[in-house]
mmCIF file of C-alpha atoms and ligand atoms in Angstrom:
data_model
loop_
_atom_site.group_PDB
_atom_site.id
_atom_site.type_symbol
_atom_site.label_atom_id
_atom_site.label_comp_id
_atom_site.label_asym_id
_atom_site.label_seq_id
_atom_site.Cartn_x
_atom_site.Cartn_y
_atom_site.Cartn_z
ATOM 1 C CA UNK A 92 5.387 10.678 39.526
ATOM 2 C CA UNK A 93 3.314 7.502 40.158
ATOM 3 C CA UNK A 94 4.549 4.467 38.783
ATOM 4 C CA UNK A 95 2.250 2.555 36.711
ATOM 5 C CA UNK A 96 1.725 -0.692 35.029
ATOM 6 C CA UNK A 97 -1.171 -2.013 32.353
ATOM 7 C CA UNK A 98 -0.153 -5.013 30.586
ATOM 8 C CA UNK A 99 -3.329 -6.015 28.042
ATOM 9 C CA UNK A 100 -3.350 -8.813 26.032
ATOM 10 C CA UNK A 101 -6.250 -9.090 23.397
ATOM 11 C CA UNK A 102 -7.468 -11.207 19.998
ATOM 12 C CA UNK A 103 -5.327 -10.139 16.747
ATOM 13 C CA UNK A 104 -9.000 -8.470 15.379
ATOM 14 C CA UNK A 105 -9.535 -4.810 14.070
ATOM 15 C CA UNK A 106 -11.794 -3.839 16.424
ATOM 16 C CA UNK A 107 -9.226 -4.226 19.500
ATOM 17 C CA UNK A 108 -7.161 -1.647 17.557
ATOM 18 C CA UNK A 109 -9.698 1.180 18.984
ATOM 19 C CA UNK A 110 -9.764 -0.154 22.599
ATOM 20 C CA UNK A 111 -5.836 0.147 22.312
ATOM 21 C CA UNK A 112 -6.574 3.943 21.086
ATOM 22 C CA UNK A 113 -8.481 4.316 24.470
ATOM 23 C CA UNK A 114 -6.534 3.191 26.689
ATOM 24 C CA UNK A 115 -3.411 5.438 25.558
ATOM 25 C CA UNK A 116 -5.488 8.219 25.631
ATOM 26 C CA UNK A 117 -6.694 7.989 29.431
ATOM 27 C CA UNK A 118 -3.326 7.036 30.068
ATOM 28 C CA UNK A 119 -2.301 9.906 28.246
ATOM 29 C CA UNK A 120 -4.987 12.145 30.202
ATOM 30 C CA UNK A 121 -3.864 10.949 33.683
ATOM 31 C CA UNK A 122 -0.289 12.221 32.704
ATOM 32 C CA UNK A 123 -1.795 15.386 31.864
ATOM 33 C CA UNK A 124 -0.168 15.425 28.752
ATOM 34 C CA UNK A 125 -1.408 17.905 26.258
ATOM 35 C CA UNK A 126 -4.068 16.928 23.588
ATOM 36 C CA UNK A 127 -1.362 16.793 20.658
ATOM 37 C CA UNK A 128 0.752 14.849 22.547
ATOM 38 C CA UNK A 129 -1.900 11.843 23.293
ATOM 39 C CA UNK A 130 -3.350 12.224 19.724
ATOM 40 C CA UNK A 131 0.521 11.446 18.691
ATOM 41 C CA UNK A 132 0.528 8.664 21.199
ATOM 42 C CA UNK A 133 -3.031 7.068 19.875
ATOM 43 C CA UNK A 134 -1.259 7.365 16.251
ATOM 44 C CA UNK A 135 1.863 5.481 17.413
ATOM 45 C CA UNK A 136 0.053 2.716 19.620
ATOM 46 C CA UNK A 137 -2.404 2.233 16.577
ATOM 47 C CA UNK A 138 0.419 1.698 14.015
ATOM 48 C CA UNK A 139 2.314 -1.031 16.311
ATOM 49 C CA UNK A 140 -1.220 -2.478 16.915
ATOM 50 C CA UNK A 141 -2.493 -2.515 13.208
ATOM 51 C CA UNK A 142 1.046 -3.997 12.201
ATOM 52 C CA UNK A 143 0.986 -6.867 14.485
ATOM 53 C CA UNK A 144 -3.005 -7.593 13.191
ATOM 54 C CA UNK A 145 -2.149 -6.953 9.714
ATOM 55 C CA UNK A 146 1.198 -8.228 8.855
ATOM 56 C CA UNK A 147 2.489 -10.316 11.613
ATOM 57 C CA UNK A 148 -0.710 -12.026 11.835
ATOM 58 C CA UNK A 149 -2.014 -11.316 8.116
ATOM 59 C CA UNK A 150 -5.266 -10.783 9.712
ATOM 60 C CA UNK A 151 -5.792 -14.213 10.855
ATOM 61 C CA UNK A 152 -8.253 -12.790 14.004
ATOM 62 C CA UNK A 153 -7.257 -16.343 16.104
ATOM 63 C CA UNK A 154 -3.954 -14.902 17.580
ATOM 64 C CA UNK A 155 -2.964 -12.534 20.525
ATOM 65 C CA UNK A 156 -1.728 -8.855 20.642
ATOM 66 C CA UNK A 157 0.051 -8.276 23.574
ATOM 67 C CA UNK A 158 0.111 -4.153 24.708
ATOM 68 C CA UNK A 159 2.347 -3.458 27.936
ATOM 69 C CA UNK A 160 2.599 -0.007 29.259
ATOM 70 C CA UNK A 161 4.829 0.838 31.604
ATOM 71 C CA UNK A 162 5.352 4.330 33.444
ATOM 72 C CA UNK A 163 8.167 4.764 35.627
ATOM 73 C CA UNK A 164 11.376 7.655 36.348
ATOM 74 C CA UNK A 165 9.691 10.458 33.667
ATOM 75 C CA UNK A 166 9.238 7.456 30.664
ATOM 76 C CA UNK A 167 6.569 6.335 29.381
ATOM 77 C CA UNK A 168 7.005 2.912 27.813
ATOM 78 C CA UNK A 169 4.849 1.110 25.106
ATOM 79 C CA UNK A 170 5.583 -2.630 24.193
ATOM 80 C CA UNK A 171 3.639 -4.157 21.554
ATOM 81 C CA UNK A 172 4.422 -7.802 21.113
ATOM 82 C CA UNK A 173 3.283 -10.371 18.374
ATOM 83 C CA UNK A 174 3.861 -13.832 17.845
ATOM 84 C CA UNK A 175 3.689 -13.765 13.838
ATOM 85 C CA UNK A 176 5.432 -13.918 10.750
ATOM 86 C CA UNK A 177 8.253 -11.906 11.579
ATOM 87 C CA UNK A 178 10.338 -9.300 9.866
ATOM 88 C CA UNK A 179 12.910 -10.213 7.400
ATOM 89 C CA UNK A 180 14.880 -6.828 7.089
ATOM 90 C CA UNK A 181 13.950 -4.531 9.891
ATOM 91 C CA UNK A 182 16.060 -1.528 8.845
ATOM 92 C CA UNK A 183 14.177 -1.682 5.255
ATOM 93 C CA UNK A 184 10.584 -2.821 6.723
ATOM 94 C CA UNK A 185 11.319 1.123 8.406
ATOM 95 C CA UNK A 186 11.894 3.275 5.201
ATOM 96 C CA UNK A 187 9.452 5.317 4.729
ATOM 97 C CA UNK A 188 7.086 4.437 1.816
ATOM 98 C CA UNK A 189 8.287 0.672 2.210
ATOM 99 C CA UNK A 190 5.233 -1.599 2.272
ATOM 100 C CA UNK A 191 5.342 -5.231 1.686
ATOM 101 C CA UNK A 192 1.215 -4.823 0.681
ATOM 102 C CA UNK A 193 1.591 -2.562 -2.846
ATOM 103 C CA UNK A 194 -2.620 -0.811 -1.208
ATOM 104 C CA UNK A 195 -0.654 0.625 2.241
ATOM 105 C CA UNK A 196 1.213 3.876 2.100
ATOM 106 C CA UNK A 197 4.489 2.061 4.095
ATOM 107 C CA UNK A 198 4.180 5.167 6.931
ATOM 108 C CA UNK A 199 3.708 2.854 10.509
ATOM 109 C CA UNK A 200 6.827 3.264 11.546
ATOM 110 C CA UNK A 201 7.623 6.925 10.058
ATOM 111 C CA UNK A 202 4.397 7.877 12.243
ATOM 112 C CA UNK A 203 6.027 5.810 15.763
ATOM 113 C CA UNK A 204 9.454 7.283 14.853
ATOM 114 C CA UNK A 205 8.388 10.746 14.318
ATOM 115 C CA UNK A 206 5.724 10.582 17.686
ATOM 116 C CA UNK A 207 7.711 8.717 19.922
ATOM 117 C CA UNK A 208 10.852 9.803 21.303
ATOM 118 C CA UNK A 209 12.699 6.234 21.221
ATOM 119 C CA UNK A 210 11.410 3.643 18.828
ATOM 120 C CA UNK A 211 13.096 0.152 18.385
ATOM 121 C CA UNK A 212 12.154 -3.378 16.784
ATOM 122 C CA UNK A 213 13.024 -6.688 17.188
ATOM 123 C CA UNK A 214 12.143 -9.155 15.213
ATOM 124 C CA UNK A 215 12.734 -13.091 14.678
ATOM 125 C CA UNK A 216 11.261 -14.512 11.820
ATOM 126 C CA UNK A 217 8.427 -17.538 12.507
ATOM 127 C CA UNK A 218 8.448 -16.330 16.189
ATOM 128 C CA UNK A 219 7.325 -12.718 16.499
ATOM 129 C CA UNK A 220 8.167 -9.081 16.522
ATOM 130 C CA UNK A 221 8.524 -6.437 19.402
ATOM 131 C CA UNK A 222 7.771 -3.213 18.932
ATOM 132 C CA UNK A 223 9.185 -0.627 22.098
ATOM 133 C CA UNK A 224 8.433 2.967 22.020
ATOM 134 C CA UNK A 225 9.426 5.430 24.740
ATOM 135 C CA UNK A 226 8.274 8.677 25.594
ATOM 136 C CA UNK A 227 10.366 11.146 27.989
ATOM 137 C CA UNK A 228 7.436 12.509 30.059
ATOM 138 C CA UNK A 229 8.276 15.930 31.425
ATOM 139 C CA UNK A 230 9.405 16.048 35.548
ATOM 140 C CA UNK A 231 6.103 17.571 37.260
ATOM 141 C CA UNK A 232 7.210 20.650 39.307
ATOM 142 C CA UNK A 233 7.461 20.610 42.770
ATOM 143 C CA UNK A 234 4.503 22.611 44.107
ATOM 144 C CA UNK A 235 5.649 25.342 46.231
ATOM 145 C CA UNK A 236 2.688 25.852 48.348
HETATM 146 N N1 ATP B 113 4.442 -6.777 13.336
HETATM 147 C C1 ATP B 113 4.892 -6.995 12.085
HETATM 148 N N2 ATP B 113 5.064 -8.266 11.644
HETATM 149 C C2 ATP B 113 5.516 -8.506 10.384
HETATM 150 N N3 ATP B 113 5.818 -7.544 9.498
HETATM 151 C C3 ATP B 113 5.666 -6.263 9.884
HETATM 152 C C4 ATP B 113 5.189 -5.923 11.185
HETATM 153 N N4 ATP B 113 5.158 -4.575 11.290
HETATM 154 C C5 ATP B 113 5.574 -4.099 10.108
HETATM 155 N N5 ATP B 113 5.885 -5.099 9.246
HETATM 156 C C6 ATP B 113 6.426 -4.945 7.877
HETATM 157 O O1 ATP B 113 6.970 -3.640 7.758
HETATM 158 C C7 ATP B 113 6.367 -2.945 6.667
HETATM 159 C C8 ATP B 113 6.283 -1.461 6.984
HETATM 160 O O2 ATP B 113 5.371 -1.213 8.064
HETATM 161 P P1 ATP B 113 4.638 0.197 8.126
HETATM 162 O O3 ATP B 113 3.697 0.186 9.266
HETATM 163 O O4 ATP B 113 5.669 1.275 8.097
HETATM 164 O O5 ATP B 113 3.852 0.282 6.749
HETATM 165 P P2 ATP B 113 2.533 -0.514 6.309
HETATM 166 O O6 ATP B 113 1.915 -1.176 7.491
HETATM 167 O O7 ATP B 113 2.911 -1.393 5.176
HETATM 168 O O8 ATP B 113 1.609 0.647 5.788
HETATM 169 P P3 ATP B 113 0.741 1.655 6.704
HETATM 170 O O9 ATP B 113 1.229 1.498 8.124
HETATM 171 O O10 ATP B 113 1.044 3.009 6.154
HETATM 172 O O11 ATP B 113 -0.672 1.207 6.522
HETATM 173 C C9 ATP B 113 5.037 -3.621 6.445
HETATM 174 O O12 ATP B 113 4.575 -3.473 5.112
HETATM 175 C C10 ATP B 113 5.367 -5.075 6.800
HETATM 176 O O13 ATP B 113 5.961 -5.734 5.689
HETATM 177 MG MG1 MG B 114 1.558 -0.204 9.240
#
């Protein structure tokens, strides 16, 4: 498998959240992974993206998103980085149904967590969070003829 790297950094506005969508899916495409798996993958990239917009950033559109995507030895790996608010309890911000805004269903994470194959946070508060997600892409076989 090629190895690949796309690291995109972009303003902390709504509309980038599509472009983000877009680029997962042709990334998804060139690893000729099946249609459910890059709609999964467009679900989980949106979530990290629209958290980092939303919460770490409380929709303030003057800050950066960062998106790095890196695809090397069968994994695909998805970084989104902000440099917000921070989380104060990771392990509860990832119930499901937990939502600091009482008008969001609290599923982000349960979406990454259920598409993804690996899914970890790290968080500081005042400096930023870091959302990695890993996918296990499947070994291509060896083409006999
Ligand atoms: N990048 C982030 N920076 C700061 N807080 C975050 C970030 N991502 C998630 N959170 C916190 O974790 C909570 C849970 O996130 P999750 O994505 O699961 O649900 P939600 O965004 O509240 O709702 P939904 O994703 O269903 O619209 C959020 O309500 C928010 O308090
Ligand atoms: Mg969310």
């Amino acid at each position: 498998m090629k190895t690949n790297q796309i690291n995109l950094t972009f303003s902390s506005i709504p509309e980038n959240v599509g472009i983000t969508r877009l680029l997962i899916a042709s990334v998804g495409a060139q690893l000729d992974l099946p249609l459910n798996d890059i709609e999964e993958l467009k679900v989980a990239v949106s979530e990290a993206v629209s958290n980092a917009i939303i919460h770490g950033y409380q929709n303030n559109p003057h800050h950066i998103v960062y998106l790095d995507l890196d695809i090397s030895n069968n994994t695909l790996k998805i970084i989104v980085t902000d440099e917000g608010c921070g989380i104060p309890n990771i392990e509860q911000a990832m119930q499901p149904a937990y939502s600091t805004d009482p008008e969001r269903m609290g599923l982000g994470f349960v979406f990454m967590q259920s598409f993804m194959d690996e899914l970890q946070v790290e968080s500081t508060l005042e400096v930023g969070t870091t959302v990695t997600m890993i996918k296990h892409l499947k070994q291509t076989p060896i083409s006999s003829h």
